Tab-separated table of C-alpha atoms and ligand atoms in Angstrom:
chain	number	residue	atom	x	y	z
C	1	MET	CA	-31.956	-21.226	-7.612
C	2	LYS	CA	-33.922	-22.726	-4.765
C	3	THR	CA	-36.777	-20.416	-3.915
C	4	TYR	CA	-39.801	-21.090	-1.771
C	5	PHE	CA	-42.992	-19.175	-1.953
C	6	LEU	CA	-44.031	-19.219	1.628
C	7	PRO	CA	-47.157	-17.564	2.942
C	8	LEU	CA	-46.270	-14.103	4.126
C	9	THR	CA	-48.697	-13.900	7.014
C	10	ALA	CA	-45.926	-13.420	9.542
C	11	LEU	CA	-43.590	-10.927	7.947
C	12	ALA	CA	-42.910	-9.117	11.196
C	13	ALA	CA	-41.846	-12.297	12.927
C	14	VAL	CA	-39.654	-13.221	9.954
C	15	THR	CA	-37.147	-10.461	10.624
C	16	ILE	CA	-36.826	-11.503	14.240
C	17	LEU	CA	-36.524	-15.180	13.325
C	18	ALA	CA	-33.966	-14.508	10.579
C	19	ALA	CA	-31.787	-12.795	13.169
C	20	ALA	CA	-32.244	-15.691	15.575
C	21	LEU	CA	-31.362	-18.198	12.867
C	22	SER	CA	-28.060	-16.723	11.841
C	23	GLY	CA	-26.324	-18.635	14.634
C	24	CYS	CA	-27.116	-22.178	13.618
C	25	SER	CA	-28.261	-24.041	10.560
C	26	PRO	CA	-28.299	-27.626	9.373
C	27	ALA	CA	-25.546	-28.617	6.971
C	28	ARG	CA	-27.576	-27.648	3.906
C	29	GLY	CA	-29.117	-24.587	5.476
C	30	SER	CA	-26.497	-22.175	4.255
C	31	GLU	CA	-27.503	-22.926	0.662
C	32	THR	CA	-31.030	-21.692	1.073
C	33	LYS	CA	-31.828	-19.383	3.902
C	34	ASP	CA	-35.574	-19.766	3.680
C	35	GLY	CA	-35.732	-18.448	7.237
C	36	LEU	CA	-39.472	-17.929	6.944
C	37	ILE	CA	-42.225	-19.203	9.131
C	38	THR	CA	-45.636	-20.288	8.038
C	39	VAL	CA	-47.886	-19.363	10.928
C	40	PRO	CA	-48.453	-16.184	12.939
C	41	ALA	CA	-46.646	-15.894	16.255
C	42	SER	CA	-49.955	-16.265	18.103
C	43	GLU	CA	-50.132	-19.881	16.897
C	44	HIS	CA	-46.714	-20.933	18.118
C	45	GLY	CA	-46.451	-23.518	20.866
C	46	ASN	CA	-45.703	-22.435	24.396
C	47	PRO	CA	-42.236	-23.009	25.936
C	48	SER	CA	-43.955	-24.171	29.123
C	49	SER	CA	-45.341	-27.162	27.182
C	50	ALA	CA	-41.837	-28.705	27.028
C	51	PRO	CA	-41.866	-32.022	28.918
C	52	VAL	CA	-39.449	-32.746	31.765
C	53	GLN	CA	-36.720	-34.998	30.322
C	54	PRO	CA	-34.713	-37.692	32.165
C	55	VAL	CA	-31.513	-35.669	31.636
C	56	ASP	CA	-31.489	-31.861	31.625
C	57	TYR	CA	-29.970	-31.759	28.124
C	58	ARG	CA	-30.113	-28.244	26.660
C	59	HIS	CA	-30.223	-27.429	22.926
C	60	SER	CA	-29.303	-23.837	23.808
C	61	ILE	CA	-25.888	-25.058	24.976
C	62	HIS	CA	-25.190	-27.706	22.306
C	63	ALA	CA	-26.821	-26.270	19.173
C	64	GLY	CA	-26.619	-22.638	20.381
C	65	GLN	CA	-23.456	-21.908	22.342
C	66	TYR	CA	-21.308	-24.686	20.797
C	67	LYS	CA	-22.993	-24.620	17.377
C	68	ILE	CA	-23.062	-28.412	16.984
C	69	PRO	CA	-24.906	-28.997	13.663
C	70	CYS	CA	-28.417	-30.419	13.965
C	71	LEU	CA	-27.491	-33.262	11.597
C	72	TYR	CA	-24.581	-34.335	13.812
C	73	CYS	CA	-27.148	-35.727	16.238
C	74	HIS	CA	-30.317	-36.006	14.115
C	75	SER	CA	-28.344	-37.825	11.462
C	76	TYR	CA	-31.210	-39.420	9.532
C	77	ALA	CA	-33.097	-36.191	8.845
C	78	ASP	CA	-31.652	-35.874	5.325
C	79	LYS	CA	-31.731	-39.634	4.613
C	80	SER	CA	-35.025	-41.044	5.855
C	81	PRO	CA	-38.591	-40.127	6.837
C	82	VAL	CA	-37.599	-40.003	10.516
C	83	ALA	CA	-35.024	-37.530	11.875
C	84	ASN	CA	-34.137	-39.743	14.893
C	85	VAL	CA	-33.013	-38.821	18.389
C	86	PRO	CA	-29.336	-39.780	18.887
C	87	ALA	CA	-28.148	-42.848	20.803
C	88	VAL	CA	-26.074	-42.411	23.980
C	89	SER	CA	-22.978	-43.390	21.991
C	90	THR	CA	-23.258	-40.080	20.074
C	91	CYS	CA	-23.226	-38.189	23.388
C	92	MET	CA	-20.204	-40.178	24.520
C	93	ASN	CA	-18.158	-38.975	21.530
C	94	CYS	CA	-17.727	-35.839	23.655
C	95	HIS	CA	-18.735	-36.812	27.181
C	96	ARG	CA	-16.040	-39.451	27.508
C	97	ILE	CA	-13.858	-36.349	27.924
C	98	ILE	CA	-16.190	-33.481	28.847
C	99	ALA	CA	-17.374	-33.931	32.448
C	100	GLY	CA	-18.869	-30.445	32.892
C	101	SER	CA	-17.689	-27.093	34.222
C	102	THR	CA	-20.283	-26.551	36.968
C	103	PRO	CA	-21.559	-28.913	39.675
C	104	TYR	CA	-24.998	-28.948	38.012
C	105	ASN	CA	-23.602	-29.788	34.569
C	106	GLN	CA	-21.407	-32.486	36.132
C	107	GLN	CA	-24.447	-34.007	37.838
C	108	GLU	CA	-26.467	-34.110	34.584
C	109	ILE	CA	-23.559	-35.383	32.457
C	110	ALA	CA	-22.923	-38.113	35.089
C	111	LYS	CA	-26.458	-39.383	34.371
C	112	VAL	CA	-25.547	-39.739	30.687
C	113	VAL	CA	-22.378	-41.677	31.554
C	114	ASP	CA	-24.456	-43.856	33.883
C	115	TYR	CA	-26.910	-44.847	31.115
C	116	TRP	CA	-23.905	-45.590	28.887
C	117	THR	CA	-22.193	-47.756	31.515
C	118	LYS	CA	-25.399	-49.724	32.096
C	119	GLY	CA	-25.945	-50.099	28.347
C	120	GLN	CA	-29.383	-48.485	28.635
C	121	PRO	CA	-30.956	-45.992	26.223
C	122	ILE	CA	-31.964	-42.624	27.703
C	123	PRO	CA	-35.798	-42.710	27.939
C	124	TRP	CA	-36.410	-39.325	26.221
C	125	VAL	CA	-40.023	-38.156	26.242
C	126	SER	CA	-41.232	-37.853	22.641
C	127	ILE	CA	-42.607	-34.431	21.642
C	128	HIS	CA	-43.687	-34.395	17.976
C	129	ARG	CA	-46.060	-37.112	16.842
C	130	LEU	CA	-48.399	-37.164	13.841
C	131	PRO	CA	-51.332	-39.607	13.884
C	132	ASP	CA	-50.612	-42.871	12.025
C	133	HIS	CA	-52.892	-41.973	9.101
C	134	ALA	CA	-50.712	-39.003	8.128
C	135	TYR	CA	-47.461	-39.491	6.224
C	136	PHE	CA	-44.516	-37.099	6.553
C	137	SER	CA	-40.915	-37.436	5.390
C	138	HIS	CA	-37.978	-35.397	6.702
C	139	LYS	CA	-35.766	-36.389	3.790
C	140	ARG	CA	-37.965	-34.729	1.141
C	141	HIS	CA	-38.153	-31.438	3.011
C	142	VAL	CA	-34.544	-31.303	4.217
C	143	LYS	CA	-33.118	-32.342	0.820
C	144	ALA	CA	-35.080	-29.483	-0.681
C	145	GLY	CA	-32.927	-27.182	1.473
C	146	MET	CA	-35.564	-26.333	4.043
C	147	GLN	CA	-34.251	-25.252	7.438
C	148	CYS	CA	-35.209	-27.253	10.524
C	149	GLN	CA	-36.231	-23.964	12.121
C	150	THR	CA	-38.912	-23.298	9.507
C	151	CYS	CA	-40.969	-26.050	11.116
C	152	HIS	CA	-39.397	-26.446	14.575
C	153	GLY	CA	-38.686	-22.812	15.447
C	154	PRO	CA	-35.454	-21.415	16.947
C	155	ILE	CA	-34.370	-24.702	18.602
C	156	GLN	CA	-30.832	-23.361	19.112
C	157	ASN	CA	-32.259	-20.826	21.579
C	158	MET	CA	-34.459	-23.303	23.451
C	159	ASP	CA	-33.278	-24.781	26.721
C	160	HIS	CA	-35.970	-27.424	26.359
C	161	VAL	CA	-37.660	-28.380	23.095
C	162	TYR	CA	-41.377	-27.739	22.765
C	163	GLN	CA	-43.739	-28.187	19.815
C	164	TYR	CA	-43.492	-24.886	17.935
C	165	SER	CA	-45.791	-25.510	14.930
C	166	SER	CA	-49.295	-26.943	15.215
C	167	LEU	CA	-48.526	-29.903	12.859
C	168	LYS	CA	-52.192	-29.708	11.858
C	169	MET	CA	-53.280	-30.530	8.319
C	170	GLY	CA	-53.997	-26.850	7.648
C	171	TRP	CA	-50.387	-25.992	8.470
C	172	CYS	CA	-49.010	-28.559	5.993
C	173	VAL	CA	-51.493	-27.635	3.264
C	174	THR	CA	-50.887	-23.871	3.579
C	175	CYS	CA	-47.238	-24.311	2.665
C	176	HIS	CA	-47.950	-26.953	0.007
C	177	LYS	CA	-50.487	-24.638	-1.637
C	178	ALA	CA	-47.960	-21.811	-1.710
C	179	ASN	CA	-45.455	-24.093	-3.487
C	180	LEU	CA	-47.828	-25.872	-5.905
C	181	HIS	CA	-46.079	-24.325	-8.907
C	182	ASN	CA	-42.604	-24.009	-7.435
C	183	ALA	CA	-40.318	-24.531	-10.449
C	184	GLN	CA	-37.865	-26.726	-8.569
C	185	PHE	CA	-39.800	-28.213	-5.643
C	186	ALA	CA	-43.422	-28.449	-6.687
C	187	THR	CA	-45.753	-29.837	-4.051
C	188	SER	CA	-49.064	-31.616	-4.136
C	189	ILE	CA	-52.257	-31.242	-2.126
C	190	ASP	CA	-53.757	-34.550	-3.284
C	191	CYS	CA	-55.064	-36.440	-0.287
C	192	TYR	CA	-52.871	-39.476	-1.013
C	193	THR	CA	-49.697	-37.368	-0.795
C	194	CYS	CA	-50.072	-37.331	2.981
C	195	HIS	CA	-52.602	-40.122	3.546
C	196	LYS	CA	-51.303	-43.417	2.147
Z	201	HEC	C1	-25.766	-32.988	20.720
Z	201	HEC	C2	-26.903	-33.597	20.091
Z	201	HEC	C3	-28.018	-32.736	19.515
Z	201	HEC	C4	-27.921	-31.651	18.682
Z	201	HEC	C5	-26.663	-30.976	18.142
Z	201	HEC	C6	-29.267	-31.249	18.354
Z	201	HEC	N1	-30.162	-32.064	18.997
Z	201	HEC	FE1	-32.174	-32.020	18.820
Z	201	HEC	N2	-32.355	-33.467	20.262
Z	201	HEC	C7	-31.292	-34.096	20.893
Z	201	HEC	C8	-31.810	-34.942	21.963
Z	201	HEC	C9	-30.980	-35.784	22.910
Z	201	HEC	C10	-33.212	-34.804	21.944
Z	201	HEC	C11	-34.227	-35.481	22.889
Z	201	HEC	C12	-34.324	-34.696	24.184
Z	201	HEC	C13	-34.997	-33.367	24.009
Z	201	HEC	O1	-36.130	-33.313	23.534
Z	201	HEC	O2	-34.345	-32.348	24.352
Z	201	HEC	C14	-33.524	-33.869	20.866
Z	201	HEC	C15	-34.805	-33.475	20.514
Z	201	HEC	C16	-35.108	-32.680	19.399
Z	201	HEC	C17	-36.425	-32.439	18.892
Z	201	HEC	C18	-37.729	-32.988	19.472
Z	201	HEC	C19	-37.851	-34.478	19.205
Z	201	HEC	C20	-39.230	-35.027	19.543
Z	201	HEC	O3	-39.326	-35.886	20.450
Z	201	HEC	O4	-40.211	-34.595	18.942
Z	201	HEC	C21	-36.296	-31.618	17.794
Z	201	HEC	C22	-37.420	-31.102	16.912
Z	201	HEC	C23	-34.901	-31.332	17.644
Z	201	HEC	N3	-34.203	-31.997	18.626
Z	201	HEC	C24	-34.370	-30.508	16.675
Z	201	HEC	C25	-33.037	-30.094	16.636
Z	201	HEC	C26	-32.538	-29.038	15.779
Z	201	HEC	C27	-33.364	-28.250	14.795
Z	201	HEC	C28	-31.198	-28.920	16.027
Z	201	HEC	C29	-30.217	-27.900	15.460
Z	201	HEC	C30	-30.600	-26.490	15.644
Z	201	HEC	C31	-30.864	-29.926	17.027
Z	201	HEC	N4	-32.010	-30.588	17.388
Z	201	HEC	C32	-29.592	-30.184	17.519
Z	201	HEC	C33	-29.966	-33.968	20.559
Z	201	HEC	C34	-29.441	-32.985	19.727
Z	202	HEC	C1	-41.450	-29.303	6.789
Z	202	HEC	C2	-41.395	-29.295	8.229
Z	202	HEC	C3	-40.209	-29.920	8.945
Z	202	HEC	C4	-38.867	-29.701	8.736
Z	202	HEC	C5	-38.209	-28.809	7.691
Z	202	HEC	C6	-38.171	-30.476	9.734
Z	202	HEC	N1	-39.064	-31.160	10.515
Z	202	HEC	FE1	-38.646	-32.372	12.093
Z	202	HEC	N2	-40.628	-32.867	12.294
Z	202	HEC	C7	-41.627	-32.372	11.487
Z	202	HEC	C8	-42.847	-33.115	11.748
Z	202	HEC	C9	-44.191	-32.906	11.044
Z	202	HEC	C10	-42.547	-34.080	12.750
Z	202	HEC	C11	-43.465	-35.172	13.323
Z	202	HEC	C12	-43.249	-36.386	12.412
Z	202	HEC	C13	-44.083	-37.621	12.704
Z	202	HEC	O1	-44.657	-37.748	13.780
Z	202	HEC	O2	-44.139	-38.492	11.800
Z	202	HEC	C14	-41.134	-33.876	13.092
Z	202	HEC	C15	-40.439	-34.607	14.044
Z	202	HEC	C16	-39.083	-34.438	14.335
Z	202	HEC	C17	-38.349	-35.194	15.338
Z	202	HEC	C18	-38.922	-36.289	16.236
Z	202	HEC	C19	-39.337	-37.509	15.447
Z	202	HEC	C20	-38.274	-38.007	14.514
Z	202	HEC	O3	-38.493	-37.955	13.276
Z	202	HEC	O4	-37.190	-38.429	14.959
Z	202	HEC	C21	-37.053	-34.740	15.308
Z	202	HEC	C22	-35.892	-35.223	16.164
Z	202	HEC	C23	-36.971	-33.710	14.276
Z	202	HEC	N3	-38.231	-33.557	13.709
Z	202	HEC	C24	-35.817	-33.026	13.941
Z	202	HEC	C25	-35.673	-32.236	12.789
Z	202	HEC	C26	-34.399	-31.694	12.309
Z	202	HEC	C27	-33.053	-31.874	12.988
Z	202	HEC	C28	-34.665	-31.008	11.151
Z	202	HEC	C29	-33.683	-30.329	10.210
Z	202	HEC	C30	-32.548	-31.142	9.741
Z	202	HEC	C31	-36.116	-31.106	10.916
Z	202	HEC	N4	-36.674	-31.860	11.925
Z	202	HEC	C32	-36.790	-30.510	9.857
Z	202	HEC	C33	-41.522	-31.335	10.586
Z	202	HEC	C34	-40.325	-30.841	10.074
Z	203	HEC	C1	-19.703	-32.350	20.080
Z	203	HEC	C2	-19.577	-32.495	21.529
Z	203	HEC	C3	-20.811	-32.856	22.346
Z	203	HEC	C4	-21.748	-33.828	22.100
Z	203	HEC	C5	-21.839	-34.762	20.906
Z	203	HEC	C6	-22.655	-33.815	23.229
Z	203	HEC	N1	-22.277	-32.854	24.130
Z	203	HEC	FE1	-23.194	-32.458	25.900
Z	203	HEC	N2	-21.925	-30.900	26.194
Z	203	HEC	C7	-20.866	-30.560	25.384
Z	203	HEC	C8	-20.208	-29.381	25.932
Z	203	HEC	C9	-19.008	-28.662	25.332
Z	203	HEC	C10	-20.913	-29.050	27.118
Z	203	HEC	C11	-20.614	-27.904	28.101
Z	203	HEC	C12	-19.858	-28.486	29.283
Z	203	HEC	C13	-19.743	-27.476	30.413
Z	203	HEC	O1	-19.195	-26.403	30.188
Z	203	HEC	O2	-20.238	-27.769	31.525
Z	203	HEC	C14	-21.966	-30.033	27.260
Z	203	HEC	C15	-22.879	-30.064	28.312
Z	203	HEC	C16	-23.816	-31.028	28.530
Z	203	HEC	C17	-24.734	-31.071	29.643
Z	203	HEC	C18	-24.833	-30.041	30.754
Z	203	HEC	C19	-25.404	-28.771	30.152
Z	203	HEC	C20	-26.787	-28.977	29.606
Z	203	HEC	O3	-26.928	-29.172	28.382
Z	203	HEC	O4	-27.723	-29.005	30.396
Z	203	HEC	C21	-25.532	-32.179	29.480
Z	203	HEC	C22	-26.624	-32.674	30.411
Z	203	HEC	C23	-25.117	-32.817	28.248
Z	203	HEC	N3	-24.069	-32.099	27.692
Z	203	HEC	C24	-25.721	-33.943	27.728
Z	203	HEC	C25	-25.469	-34.435	26.448
Z	203	HEC	C26	-26.236	-35.491	25.812
Z	203	HEC	C27	-27.426	-36.198	26.423
Z	203	HEC	C28	-25.683	-35.680	24.583
Z	203	HEC	C29	-26.136	-36.644	23.508
Z	203	HEC	C30	-27.511	-36.507	23.064
Z	203	HEC	C31	-24.578	-34.746	24.442
Z	203	HEC	N4	-24.493	-34.009	25.589
Z	203	HEC	C32	-23.758	-34.655	23.333
Z	203	HEC	C33	-20.484	-31.206	24.228
Z	203	HEC	C34	-21.157	-32.240	23.628
Z	204	HEC	C1	-42.791	-24.781	4.951
Z	204	HEC	C2	-43.339	-25.540	3.856
Z	204	HEC	C3	-43.838	-26.958	4.067
Z	204	HEC	C4	-44.497	-27.468	5.168
Z	204	HEC	C5	-44.864	-26.752	6.459
Z	204	HEC	C6	-44.794	-28.842	4.853
Z	204	HEC	N1	-44.309	-29.168	3.620
Z	204	HEC	FE1	-44.408	-31.026	2.727
Z	204	HEC	N2	-43.326	-30.326	1.155
Z	204	HEC	C7	-42.895	-29.016	0.975
Z	204	HEC	C8	-42.161	-28.920	-0.274
Z	204	HEC	C9	-41.532	-27.657	-0.851
Z	204	HEC	C10	-42.150	-30.228	-0.835
Z	204	HEC	C11	-41.544	-30.672	-2.191
Z	204	HEC	C12	-40.147	-31.221	-1.964
Z	204	HEC	C13	-39.599	-31.833	-3.223
Z	204	HEC	O1	-40.084	-31.560	-4.319
Z	204	HEC	O2	-38.650	-32.609	-3.108
Z	204	HEC	C14	-42.889	-31.086	0.090
Z	204	HEC	C15	-43.087	-32.451	-0.103
Z	204	HEC	C16	-43.838	-33.268	0.721
Z	204	HEC	C17	-44.079	-34.676	0.510
Z	204	HEC	C18	-43.558	-35.500	-0.663
Z	204	HEC	C19	-44.589	-35.385	-1.747
Z	204	HEC	C20	-44.465	-36.440	-2.816
Z	204	HEC	O3	-44.818	-36.112	-3.968
Z	204	HEC	O4	-44.094	-37.563	-2.524
Z	204	HEC	C21	-44.887	-35.115	1.538
Z	204	HEC	C22	-45.425	-36.517	1.754
Z	204	HEC	C23	-45.135	-33.976	2.395
Z	204	HEC	N3	-44.485	-32.879	1.872
Z	204	HEC	C24	-45.921	-34.023	3.539
Z	204	HEC	C25	-46.057	-32.964	4.439
Z	204	HEC	C26	-46.811	-33.038	5.673
Z	204	HEC	C27	-47.613	-34.246	6.151
Z	204	HEC	C28	-46.673	-31.831	6.288
Z	204	HEC	C29	-47.211	-31.382	7.623
Z	204	HEC	C30	-47.049	-32.293	8.754
Z	204	HEC	C31	-45.838	-31.003	5.421
Z	204	HEC	N4	-45.497	-31.712	4.310
Z	204	HEC	C32	-45.475	-29.695	5.724
Z	204	HEC	C33	-43.128	-27.971	1.828
Z	204	HEC	C34	-43.724	-28.043	3.094
Z	205	HEC	C1	-49.819	-31.862	2.930
Z	205	HEC	C2	-50.348	-32.957	3.688
Z	205	HEC	C3	-51.819	-33.276	3.709
Z	205	HEC	C4	-52.682	-33.300	2.649
Z	205	HEC	C5	-52.409	-32.928	1.205
Z	205	HEC	C6	-53.961	-33.758	3.163
Z	205	HEC	N1	-53.849	-34.002	4.517
Z	205	HEC	FE1	-55.352	-34.659	5.745
Z	205	HEC	N2	-54.093	-34.534	7.364
Z	205	HEC	C7	-52.758	-34.212	7.293
Z	205	HEC	C8	-52.202	-34.276	8.626
Z	205	HEC	C9	-50.754	-33.979	8.997
Z	205	HEC	C10	-53.252	-34.668	9.485
Z	205	HEC	C11	-53.158	-34.918	11.007
Z	205	HEC	C12	-53.237	-33.633	11.774
Z	205	HEC	C13	-54.616	-33.108	11.866
Z	205	HEC	O1	-55.531	-33.871	12.299
Z	205	HEC	O2	-54.838	-31.942	11.506
Z	205	HEC	C14	-54.436	-34.827	8.666
Z	205	HEC	C15	-55.702	-35.196	9.135
Z	205	HEC	C16	-56.789	-35.508	8.320
Z	205	HEC	C17	-58.054	-36.031	8.802
Z	205	HEC	C18	-58.394	-36.296	10.249
Z	205	HEC	C19	-58.885	-35.039	10.894
Z	205	HEC	C20	-59.280	-35.248	12.324
Z	205	HEC	O3	-59.879	-34.320	12.877
Z	205	HEC	O4	-58.959	-36.302	12.897
Z	205	HEC	C21	-58.855	-36.219	7.720
Z	205	HEC	C22	-60.263	-36.762	7.692
Z	205	HEC	C23	-58.092	-35.796	6.541
Z	205	HEC	N3	-56.847	-35.376	6.950
Z	205	HEC	C24	-58.554	-35.848	5.239
Z	205	HEC	C25	-57.874	-35.334	4.129
Z	205	HEC	C26	-58.442	-35.263	2.782
Z	205	HEC	C27	-59.845	-35.726	2.384
Z	205	HEC	C28	-57.479	-34.706	1.996
Z	205	HEC	C29	-57.564	-34.336	0.500
Z	205	HEC	C30	-58.615	-33.373	0.162
Z	205	HEC	C31	-56.303	-34.452	2.836
Z	205	HEC	N4	-56.597	-34.845	4.117
Z	205	HEC	C32	-55.101	-33.915	2.382
Z	205	HEC	C33	-52.045	-33.851	6.172
Z	205	HEC	C34	-52.570	-33.729	4.888
């Protein structure tokens, strides 16, 4: 059985988050509903910190309303250190056909088609970035059955993505400490684990 021992500092928020999570999970998420968060709500990022993006792409519509799996677009998250933001070609799998049901959606989807026609990547503004001296790998965490939402929050409810967890060393180490003796997925807090 895959069980995590996560710090229980935010039990109240857990119930709310678990309800929010039931709508969407990565492919492996249904195996282990860790559904827990590691920091109190007061430390969560602010929705107003979301940057303005070149296209008004909304996770709440794609990952929320239409339940497109996270790994459909972030297809390296279970295979490599980096999750990756999808290329325009991934968008065009649907938007060759789907032009939008409202004038606003049509206008924003037309921008996507325009980048595609010109052969240009969409210049998305990057949100999460660790300093170069810190090493993180998506594969290790996602393969262990961890939900994206544990670290990124309820993305499927966000119109625009913002940084939900602090990504500070203390945040990483708190969860690693709680899983030091995890029978299946033991962690380490040696400096070289995260500083190569
Ligand atoms: C249809 C494709 C698609 C799906 C499905 C999707 N995303 Fe995304 N995601 C994107 C695009 C495009 C961006 C870059 C624009 C933005 O930030 O909104 C992005 C950005 C992100 C970012 C921020 C990247 C950064 O720059 O730091 C995170 C985190 C993220 N997605 C997580 C998720 C999670 C978790 C799910 C599932 C609940 C999900 N995404 C589903 C396309 C998708
Ligand atoms: C254990 C915490 C954790 C989990 C679980 C996690 N992420 Fe991340 N994510 C991070 C951190 C930390 C970064 C910043 C990484 C960096 O800068 O090297 C990040 C960055 C990203 C980015 C932007 C940079 C990149 O790697 O492309 C995307 C997109 C993303 N995550 C999507 C996802 C998706 C989708 C899932 C679930 C399949 C997921 N993450 C699961 C912690 C996590
Ligand atoms: C699996 C199918 C699918 C994929 C892949 C997909 N979309 Fe969509 N998208 C939809 C559907 C369905 C709608 C809703 C259309 C409507 O009713 O107006 C939509 C709506 C939109 C809209 C208008 C609503 C909003 O989100 O603001 C934008 C902009 C958009 N998509 C951009 C993108 C981009 C950029 C990508 C690639 C990162 C992408 N889509 C990938 C199915 C998809
Ligand atoms: C919610 C819990 C959680 C958070 C938050 C978390 N981790 Fe982890 N991490 C784990 C678990 C569990 C494993 C063990 C996975 C396994 O055994 O395959 C792990 C494994 C790792 C590994 C692989 C260790 C090895 O022996 O090679 C690295 C590197 C790592 N984490 C770095 C980070 C960094 C850096 C952060 C913060 C940016 C972070 N982790 C945040 C739970 C977490
Ligand atoms: C589980 C992962 C993890 C472990 C273990 C870890 N660190 Fe870090 N460390 C990080 C991350 C992520 C950052 C970047 C974010 C930040 O500055 O908080 C960081 C930042 C730092 C910084 C820069 C702080 C600053 O203010 O710029 C120093 C110095 C540091 N770590 C030293 C250590 C030492 C010494 C150890 C061993 C006792 C250690 N770290 C163990 C993840 C880790």
